[in-house]
Amino acid sequence: MTKHRVVVVGGGFGGLQFAKDMKHPDATITIVDRRNHHLFQPLLYQVATTVLATSEIAWPIRSLFRGRPDISTILGEVIDVDLEKNLVLLKDGNTLPFDTLILATGARHAYFGRDDWEPHAPGLKALEDATTIRRRLLLAFERAEVEKDPETRQALLTFSIIGAGPTGVELAGIIAQLAHKTLVKEFRNIDTRTARILLIEAGSRVLPVFPTQLSEYAAKALTRMGVEVRTGDPVTACDERGVTIAENFVPSRTVIWAAGVQASKAAAWLNAPSDRAGRVQVQSDLTVLGKPNIFVIGDTASVTIEEGKTVPGIAPAAKQQGKYVAKVVMARLAGRSSPGPFRYRHLGNLATIGPSAAVIHFGRLQMKGWLAWWIWGLAHIYFLIGTRSRVAVALSWLWVFLSGHHSARLITQKETLKDEV
Amino acid sequence: MTKHRVVVVGGGFGGLQFAKDMKHPDATITIVDRRNHHLFQPLLYQVATTVLATSEIAWPIRSLFRGRPDISTILGEVIDVDLEKNLVLLKDGNTLPFDTLILATGARHAYFGRDDWEPHAPGLKALEDATTIRRRLLLAFERAEVEKDPETRQALLTFSIIGAGPTGVELAGIIAQLAHKTLVKEFRNIDTRTARILLIEAGSRVLPVFPTQLSEYAAKALTRMGVEVRTGDPVTACDERGVTIAENFVPSRTVIWAAGVQASKAAAWLNAPSDRAGRVQVQSDLTVLGKPNIFVIGDTASVTIEEGKTVPGIAPAAKQQGKYVAKVVMARLAGRSSPGPFRYRHLGNLATIGPSAAVIHFGRLQMKGWLAWWIWGLAHIYFLIGTRSRVAVALSWLWVFLSGHHSARLITQKETLKDEV
């Protein structure tokens, strides 16, 4: 008997959880990803801001499944799905036949129709984004050190973060710390404490998914750390010189985008209805309408909780969906009845602001300050994959905590080789 | 009174040692480097081969001198020296006036007039070289996994290292370990143990700077680990398909260059006589003939020990020269007599081959095997800068030792942003 072929596209939180849970003697699983590594995105901003090294938060997908001979891993870029022949099409011309398909292709940052802003305001989704932002941050200080014109110097020392969700808040806090503490003694011609860090939010408050009083606490904590919080006005323009907030132009040579995401192209591959963020509208069992053997999970899926409310694009949600789909597929293979519709269990929201400052919202529990910060840290270490990374990240944080120095402050430059793939 | 301006070009072992030792109330020091970090080159091959992370062996130069207000650090590329006006010229148009100049600009790999080989056979000198080689190594296995043509698959699984000095030997050993041990359980379509690792040396034996019996031991240890050692024939051609050894073409998609280096352009800037490797021929006090205020040290300097023998291009030699020049400059500023000519003290040679196999040659002491390996490891940890890196590298090695897994197996891809600097 030929085995049931399951193809998983995407090695993020959802795809990985599915593969871990999905075990059946009559099934083979193939995981395809454009990158060779799973990335722990919740800590990516710490790579961008020189606290952690890339290898502390990313692991080769195939090494995670070395003990599972039923799982193959393929490095490849999916460009389409053939719905008639049940084939996944790869960019290199290869095809992967499937009996069951799991699309867990995630999201990228989106510029709401202003894609021309991307070169000036990079977002933060992949490891390369993080090293790009790290390079820009560090180069801005280096250039300011040798710049003679005071206006240009101030523009170099002005950092703008667009969007005040958890990522924006975390970036602003840590850049403020870098400029106002870590780097102070290392420059001779500039005072890095004169650096301006702007956190720009079109909505009325920072951390809009949190209760109002936690937003207020976060805004105050950021202000105390030296961040200028600008809420209520959108960015209307963005180029290599700076950003325009409503009608005011602010010269700023480093701009980071933390304002919005767009789901991957899975909806187009499936020719399926999608929501405004490009997410595929799925059935209550996470399958695509009319395609009971195709599941969409994680940031690529739009899953309704109640009227007008969808499952948020966070790691725990993707993992729950991966777990659920594994149950559904295994039930089908065993000829058992389906486990019923997917139910999202919201565990809560966490965001860190700076040293000893974080906010937590778990159901009726609201918490802020140093205890919240420790819970945030322990939760993130716990969810890292593997003892090695847990020890390495704990050590990096302990080092920053004790010495105040960041250990990953490297500007790595562009490729010089031309034939790179 | 204006201060005595010392400019140091290059933040390698020599430049850094000079700046550490050079302390005088009437002197200011400016360190210029193209990169923002000092790199511990002796362990760079371990970044290339997925054992260590980049930030474990590199540190921002300015952070090393945060406690020295007399030292400024500038990120900049030197393009020439104006010998009449005593100015260092930078690519960005800035100039740096000096009273004393220390050129410690190091070396790059050289292709002996075959620069067209570089895209096919990258060398290993900078962090970017290491991540390039790491990406190519890992991509070769990934491509072999999906390749259907057996000949192409074998070419993808053939790794050639050109040059069997310490770097070549270390690379060959660790790639053999990666293919024959670490990766074995992670691939489903290929057996990584069928990978061929060729170590090609035009000379008659591996590790030519070591005594003959240590070379023989190294060659045997390599063979036992699965490396094909090919001595006595040069590489005569190299392209994207493979290498030609003497007249035999070997299909090999991954080729690494470890065969030779060329000093930086300092000799041209100074219009000074240089040797075959481009190194500036310096006086016995490491100054340039006719320019008593310009010193050249490290891999850029050709320092004669005795007839036909020069100081080797290794870290301890560069450090000794930095130390010596600091003494000379301080003596001059204090109006004391010069400490006499530079004397090189050869401490010995170390090279590691693989787990529990290394060779040591210290004067009359020759050592090989596991004890040599431990001494090699401890010596390298000891010379790393900072407690943080020592702990991180020790932890990474301990992890590999206990688990056999490498933790930095990341393929990071090319920039997608176009405006990168």
PDB file of N, CA and C in Angstrom, chain B residues 140 236 313 316:
ATOM      1  N   ALA B 140      24.913  22.916  -0.562  1.00  0.00           N
ATOM      2  CA  ALA B 140      25.341  21.761  -1.359  1.00  0.00           C
ATOM      3  C   ALA B 140      24.599  20.509  -0.899  1.00  0.00           C
ATOM      4  N   THR B 236      45.302  23.210 -11.267  1.00  0.00           N
ATOM      5  CA  THR B 236      45.655  23.945 -12.483  1.00  0.00           C
ATOM      6  C   THR B 236      44.469  24.680 -13.086  1.00  0.00           C
ATOM      7  N   GLY B 313      53.164  35.101   9.357  1.00  0.00           N
ATOM      8  CA  GLY B 313      51.938  35.908   9.467  1.00  0.00           C
ATOM      9  C   GLY B 313      50.945  35.280  10.424  1.00  0.00           C
ATOM     10  N   PRO B 316      50.380  35.789  17.182  1.00  0.00           N
ATOM     11  CA  PRO B 316      51.368  36.154  18.190  1.00  0.00           C
ATOM     12  C   PRO B 316      52.445  37.098  17.644  1.00  0.00           C
TER      13      PRO B 316
END
